[in-house]
Each structure stands twice: as structure tokens, then as C-alpha cells.
Short mmCIF file of C-alpha atoms in Angstrom, two decimals:
data_model
loop_
_atom_site.label_atom_id
_atom_site.label_comp_id
_atom_site.label_asym_id
_atom_site.label_seq_id
_atom_site.Cartn_x
_atom_site.Cartn_y
_atom_site.Cartn_z
CA MET E 1 81.07 111.00 76.48
CA ALA E 2 84.77 110.79 75.15
CA ALA E 3 86.73 108.31 72.87
CA VAL E 4 88.91 105.43 74.27
CA ASN E 5 91.44 104.90 71.70
CA ILE E 6 93.00 100.82 72.40
CA ALA E 7 95.76 99.54 70.82
CA PRO E 8 95.53 97.55 68.03
CA VAL E 9 98.01 94.87 68.34
CA PRO E 10 97.76 92.42 71.61
CA ASP E 11 100.92 92.70 74.01
CA GLU E 12 103.02 89.27 75.22
CA TYR E 13 99.60 88.56 77.08
CA GLY E 14 96.99 89.05 74.59
CA GLN E 15 95.98 92.48 76.25
CA ASN E 16 95.09 95.47 73.83
CA HIS E 17 95.54 98.72 76.30
CA PRO E 18 93.63 101.78 76.07
CA VAL E 19 95.86 104.52 74.60
CA GLU E 20 96.38 107.30 77.28
CA SER E 21 97.13 111.25 76.92
CA PRO E 22 95.55 114.00 80.22
CA GLY E 23 92.56 115.01 78.52
CA LEU E 24 91.22 111.52 78.19
CA ILE E 25 91.36 111.06 81.56
CA GLN E 26 90.56 113.97 82.83
CA SER E 27 87.30 113.91 80.60
CA LYS E 28 87.06 109.38 81.80
CA LEU E 29 87.64 110.70 85.90
CA GLU E 30 84.40 113.17 85.20
CA GLU E 31 82.76 110.37 82.71
CA LEU E 32 82.90 108.45 86.57
CA GLU E 33 82.11 111.27 89.12
CA ALA E 34 78.33 111.54 87.24
CA ALA E 35 78.18 107.23 86.92
CA LEU E 36 78.43 107.27 90.91
CA ILE E 37 76.11 110.22 90.98
CA ALA E 38 73.26 108.94 89.20
CA ILE E 39 74.25 104.67 91.22
CA PRO E 40 70.90 103.83 92.92
CA ALA E 41 71.59 105.00 97.19
CA ASP E 42 70.65 101.84 98.39
CA GLN E 43 73.85 100.20 96.45
CA LYS E 44 77.01 102.29 96.82
CA VAL E 45 75.81 103.21 101.59
CA ALA E 46 79.84 102.91 102.31
CA TRP E 47 80.52 104.63 99.58
CA ASN E 48 78.66 107.64 100.55
CA LEU E 49 80.18 106.59 104.21
CA ALA E 50 84.46 106.44 102.87
CA LYS E 51 82.98 110.29 101.69
CA ARG E 52 82.51 111.68 104.62
CA LYS E 53 84.70 109.30 106.31
CA CYS E 54 87.83 109.09 104.06
CA PRO E 55 87.27 111.83 101.56
CA ASP E 56 91.26 112.59 101.29
CA GLN E 57 91.16 108.64 99.77
CA LEU E 58 88.78 108.84 97.65
CA ASN E 59 91.59 111.26 95.01
CA ASP E 60 91.65 111.65 91.20
CA ASP E 61 94.49 108.47 91.52
CA PHE E 62 92.38 106.64 93.48
CA HIS E 63 89.83 106.91 91.15
CA LEU E 64 92.40 106.09 87.94
CA MET E 65 93.23 103.03 89.05
CA PHE E 66 90.09 101.57 88.62
CA LEU E 67 89.24 103.39 85.71
CA ARG E 68 92.54 101.23 83.86
CA ALA E 69 91.41 98.79 85.05
CA GLU E 70 87.54 99.02 83.60
CA VAL E 71 89.59 100.01 80.63
CA PHE E 72 87.76 102.97 81.25
CA LYS E 73 84.45 102.74 81.03
CA ALA E 74 82.93 105.02 84.01
CA ASP E 75 79.92 103.00 84.74
CA LEU E 76 81.77 100.13 84.31
CA ALA E 77 84.20 101.63 87.43
CA ALA E 78 81.56 103.12 89.63
CA THR E 79 80.52 100.31 89.91
CA ARG E 80 83.88 98.15 91.03
CA ILE E 81 83.78 101.52 93.46
CA THR E 82 81.19 101.42 95.70
CA LYS E 83 81.57 97.52 95.96
CA TYR E 84 85.15 97.85 96.36
CA TRP E 85 83.65 100.26 99.75
CA GLN E 86 81.45 97.35 100.48
CA LYS E 87 83.62 94.32 100.29
CA ARG E 88 85.98 96.72 102.17
CA LEU E 89 83.43 97.48 105.01
CA GLU E 90 83.05 94.51 105.38
CA ILE E 91 86.35 92.53 105.65
CA CYS E 92 87.40 95.25 108.20
CA GLY E 93 85.36 96.17 109.86
CA LYS E 94 83.67 99.58 110.91
CA GLU E 95 86.21 101.32 113.03
CA LYS E 96 89.29 99.76 111.10
CA ALA E 97 87.66 100.69 106.46
CA PHE E 98 88.30 104.45 106.44
CA LEU E 99 91.06 104.14 107.97
CA PRO E 100 94.11 104.36 105.41
CA PHE E 101 94.93 101.74 104.12
CA THR E 102 98.27 100.58 106.04
CA LEU E 103 99.98 98.53 107.82
CA ASP E 104 99.71 100.86 110.96
CA GLY E 105 95.53 101.62 109.97
CA ALA E 106 94.10 99.13 108.62
CA LEU E 107 95.96 96.70 108.46
CA LYS E 108 97.73 96.90 112.59
CA ASP E 109 95.83 93.67 113.03
CA ASP E 110 97.36 91.30 110.73
CA GLU E 111 101.51 91.65 110.99
CA MET E 112 101.30 88.19 112.07
CA ALA E 113 99.41 87.42 108.65
CA LEU E 114 101.60 88.69 106.36
CA LEU E 115 104.80 87.30 107.83
CA LEU E 116 103.25 83.26 106.58
CA GLY E 117 104.11 85.66 103.11
CA PHE E 118 101.54 83.40 101.73
CA ALA E 119 100.14 86.36 99.97
CA ILE E 120 103.97 88.74 98.74
CA VAL E 121 105.45 91.16 95.89
CA LEU E 122 108.59 89.88 94.67
CA ASP E 123 111.22 93.69 94.28
CA LYS E 124 111.37 92.68 90.17
CA LYS E 125 109.00 93.20 87.79
CA THR E 126 108.64 90.94 84.65
CA SER E 127 111.39 91.76 81.56
CA PHE E 128 107.35 93.35 79.86
CA GLY E 129 106.98 95.54 83.43
CA ARG E 130 104.91 93.90 85.27
CA LYS E 131 104.37 93.68 88.87
CA ILE E 132 104.13 89.70 90.50
CA VAL E 133 102.12 88.13 93.10
CA LEU E 134 103.57 85.32 94.84
CA LEU E 135 100.39 83.90 96.29
CA ASP E 136 101.92 80.45 97.67
CA PRO E 137 99.55 78.19 99.93
CA SER E 138 101.77 75.96 101.17
CA LYS E 139 103.04 79.11 103.64
CA GLU E 140 98.44 79.22 105.15
CA ASP E 141 98.06 78.71 108.82
CA ARG E 142 94.65 79.02 109.52
CA THR E 143 95.22 79.40 113.81
CA LYS E 144 96.86 82.09 112.49
CA TYR E 145 94.23 84.35 111.59
CA THR E 146 90.89 85.49 110.30
CA ARG E 147 90.02 84.74 107.49
CA ASN E 148 89.45 88.83 106.88
CA GLY E 149 92.24 88.97 108.16
CA TYR E 150 93.79 86.58 105.01
CA LEU E 151 91.00 88.60 102.79
CA ARG E 152 92.69 91.91 104.36
CA SER E 153 96.64 90.47 104.25
CA LEU E 154 95.23 89.75 99.73
CA TRP E 155 93.68 92.88 100.06
CA TYR E 156 96.93 94.79 100.92
CA THR E 157 98.90 92.89 98.96
CA ILE E 158 97.46 93.80 96.05
CA HIS E 159 97.12 97.50 96.60
CA VAL E 160 100.85 97.08 96.98
CA ALA E 161 101.34 95.56 93.32
CA LEU E 162 98.95 98.32 92.76
CA GLU E 163 101.75 100.87 93.18
CA ASP E 164 102.53 100.71 90.14
CA GLU E 165 101.39 102.72 87.44
CA GLU E 166 102.17 100.87 84.59
CA THR E 167 100.57 97.85 86.62
CA GLN E 168 97.74 99.86 86.83
CA ARG E 169 97.90 100.08 83.01
CA LYS E 170 98.36 97.11 82.09
CA GLY E 171 97.09 94.29 84.38
CA ALA E 172 99.75 92.87 87.39
CA VAL E 173 100.98 88.44 86.99
CA PHE E 174 100.23 86.35 89.79
CA LEU E 175 102.28 83.25 90.27
CA VAL E 176 100.65 80.94 92.13
CA SER E 177 102.69 77.85 94.10
CA PRO E 178 100.85 74.74 95.78
CA ARG E 179 103.84 73.02 96.44
CA GLY E 180 104.46 71.47 99.73
CA GLY E 181 101.02 72.69 100.77
CA ASN E 182 98.32 70.24 102.21
CA PRO E 183 95.15 70.52 100.36
CA LYS E 184 92.89 69.92 103.33
CA ASP E 185 94.52 73.03 105.21
CA PHE E 186 93.71 74.71 101.54
CA ASP E 187 90.28 77.53 102.12
CA LEU E 188 87.96 77.17 99.04
CA GLY E 189 85.72 79.80 100.24
CA ALA E 190 88.10 82.57 100.99
CA SER E 191 89.19 81.37 97.99
CA ARG E 192 85.94 81.95 96.49
CA GLN E 193 86.55 85.59 97.73
CA VAL E 194 89.60 86.44 96.96
CA LEU E 195 88.24 85.64 92.52
CA ARG E 196 84.89 87.65 93.24
CA SER E 197 87.69 90.51 95.08
CA VAL E 198 90.28 90.32 91.69
CA GLN E 199 87.05 90.24 88.94
CA GLY E 200 84.23 92.50 90.49
CA CYS E 201 85.82 94.97 93.56
CA LEU E 202 89.90 96.00 93.75
CA PRO E 203 91.55 98.33 90.71
CA VAL E 204 93.56 95.20 89.12
CA ARG E 205 94.00 94.19 85.86
CA VAL E 206 95.01 90.63 85.65
CA SER E 207 97.10 89.93 83.12
CA ALA E 208 98.12 86.26 83.98
CA VAL E 209 97.98 83.93 87.05
CA HIS E 210 100.35 80.92 86.61
CA VAL E 211 100.19 77.82 88.82
CA PHE E 212 103.32 75.91 89.42
CA ASP E 213 103.70 72.22 89.69
CA PRO E 214 100.24 71.14 91.16
CA GLY E 215 100.83 67.81 92.02
CA ALA E 216 97.95 65.41 92.28
CA SER E 217 96.83 66.48 94.59
CA PHE E 218 95.95 69.65 93.97
CA VAL E 219 94.76 69.04 90.21
CA PHE E 220 90.66 69.05 91.67
CA ILE E 221 90.90 71.81 92.95
CA PHE E 222 92.25 74.65 90.30
CA SER E 223 89.80 72.77 88.14
CA LEU E 224 86.98 73.70 90.42
CA VAL E 225 89.33 77.61 91.10
CA LYS E 226 88.97 77.84 87.14
CA TYR E 227 84.92 77.03 86.48
CA PHE E 228 84.86 79.72 89.83
CA ILE E 229 86.69 82.48 87.38
CA GLY E 230 84.28 82.06 84.70
CA PRO E 231 85.74 82.36 81.05
CA ARG E 232 87.78 85.92 79.95
CA MET E 233 90.11 85.20 83.19
CA ARG E 234 90.01 80.97 82.02
CA LYS E 235 91.91 82.62 79.41
CA ARG E 236 94.48 83.75 81.76
CA PHE E 237 95.09 80.67 83.62
CA ASN E 238 98.20 78.63 83.22
CA VAL E 239 99.06 75.43 85.34
CA HIS E 240 102.42 74.22 84.59
CA SER E 241 104.11 70.97 86.16
CA GLY E 242 107.33 68.65 83.95
CA SER E 243 111.22 69.66 85.08
CA THR E 244 111.77 72.85 86.30
CA SER E 245 113.89 73.60 82.77
CA LYS E 246 110.37 73.10 81.30
CA VAL E 247 108.25 74.74 83.71
CA LEU E 248 111.11 77.89 82.78
CA ASN E 249 111.23 77.28 79.45
CA GLU E 250 107.42 77.24 79.49
CA VAL E 251 107.52 81.39 81.36
CA ASP E 252 109.97 82.28 80.28
CA ARG E 253 107.82 83.72 77.08
CA PHE E 254 105.75 85.45 79.88
CA GLY E 255 108.37 87.88 80.88
CA LEU E 256 109.82 85.27 83.78
CA ALA E 257 113.00 84.34 83.76
CA LYS E 258 115.36 83.17 86.72
CA ASP E 259 115.86 86.25 88.24
CA ASN E 260 112.76 87.76 88.75
CA LEU E 261 111.21 83.90 90.47
CA PRO E 262 112.05 82.98 93.61
CA ARG E 263 114.61 80.48 94.55
CA LYS E 264 111.40 78.22 95.36
CA LEU E 265 110.72 78.60 91.73
CA GLY E 266 113.72 77.52 90.41
CA GLY E 267 114.01 81.67 89.69
CA TYR E 268 117.19 83.69 92.35
CA ALA E 269 115.34 85.77 93.74
CA ASP E 270 114.69 85.59 97.88
CA VAL E 271 111.51 86.84 99.30
CA ASP E 272 111.24 87.94 102.92
CA PRO E 273 107.41 89.06 104.30
CA LYS E 274 110.07 90.49 107.25
CA ARG E 275 112.19 92.22 105.34
CA PHE E 276 108.96 93.28 102.86
CA LEU E 277 106.95 94.79 105.75
CA GLN E 278 110.04 96.61 107.36
CA CYS E 279 110.60 97.88 104.13
CA ARG E 280 106.84 98.77 104.39
CA LYS E 281 106.85 100.49 107.75
CA ALA E 282 109.79 102.60 107.48
CA SER E 283 108.04 104.46 104.63
CA GLY E 284 104.88 104.72 106.19
CA LYS E 285 103.28 102.63 104.18
#
């Protein structure tokens, strides 16, 4: 078993990262393969289906994302992979689960949900090099999608962020902007499933979650969310309230400046779901 050297000094988000090398990656990919084989058959039914139906998707690059998410602990990465395919099968169904996770593949019926813009990857990264995922509950509309459609859209958005290798290595930053939303429309059950996906299925590290100006009506909801996420994730959960200038000063130390924040949050970045999807489709993603 190859030893993993961890950088001794935490970064600006309090995270310590492995020191990667080609030798470490190759060794850990081999350990991961052995760990997957060792998992009991009844716990990897969906993964075995994926091996038969879409073997090209289960390549080294795909597996490396899971190793990075689990800081190169091969046994944990193997468990995450099997849970990933189990959940992907659940939310996509047998007809779409093993298609490429693209707008013309597994997401071919979800354009309406994605156009709402309740989840989108911003164009600019933080000043520390991480992709930013904007979650806007005020744009959710359960009359326009099923819960599984909602989850597929969130999964797709996170997959987009993970196309960036630096974000795979160090994590994504999530911005939550509930301003203008109605708490009665908030789907707590779907949010719990998203949290479970992030914590146990999707190959993503979470650097930070920033909730902007939730208002009194959403405070109770986010207190429930913090209860569900557990102690480790809770440390990365930040709620910012007050004037725009006060909030901007608070988030600046996390690499979130005006040029990489959306206008709704006091920044200069435009958020255009239609343009985002057009660019994705044009590139076959």
C-alpha cells in the first residue's frame, strides 16, 4: 500500500491536500481496483451493470476523481464508486443511467429544469483556483420537474465543476442564495438527498458552503440542513448576513471577490443558464 504524503500546512479553507505524483496515482488506481473487487457482490450490483453497459466511462480519469475525493484512501473511494452507480441508477432509471452524463445523454429530458438556473457553475473560479457552484432556491419550481429531475440537474452541475482538475484535487465552493425564495417551496427531502450524494456518492470535495443573506424565513431551514450534514461538513458551512459591503468583506478571504460573484450577491458576474446550456451542447457536453 503506497504511502500518501499530505501537505503539512492547511490551505485557506483549512484543508490539507495530498502531494500527487504519477507513481502515487498509478499505485492507488491499482489499490482501488482491488478494493472494488473485494466489495461483496450484493453491494455493487449497479457498478457491475455499469462495467457491462458503459465500460468506457469507468476509466482511470473517472476513478481518479473518486480517489481525490477520498484523499487517496482506496477502500473509501471504492465504496463511494459503488454508491455513486447505485444512486445514478436510482435517479436516472435503467434507460438513461449508463448513457454519457451529458445534455444529450442521461440529461436529455432535463433541459427545462436546468434552464431555471437553480444550479449552475459560474464562469470564473475563486482567486484560489476552485470552481464555484451557485445554488439559488428562489429559482426552484417543482411544477416543472420531478424530484429525480431535480437531483439529475444538481448532479450534472457538480459533474461540470469536476471537469476542472484543480477542483477535483482541492474541492468546490458552493454559494447558496435563497433571497427572493419562498420557504414553503423549499424541498427539504430533495436537499437531504443532495447532501447525501455530496457526502457519499459524488466524487467531490467541499471546500466551503456560503449561504448569503438567508433572512429570518430561511434560518430555521438552514439550521435543519446543518444538523443533517454532520460535524466535518458543518465546519465548512458559513452563513453571511448584513449589508452587502459587510458580506463582501467576509467572503473576500475565501477568494470570493466582486468579479467572481453574481450580481445578485453584489458582484459583477452575469448568470445566464441559457447561454451556459448552449455552450455545453455546442461542445457535446
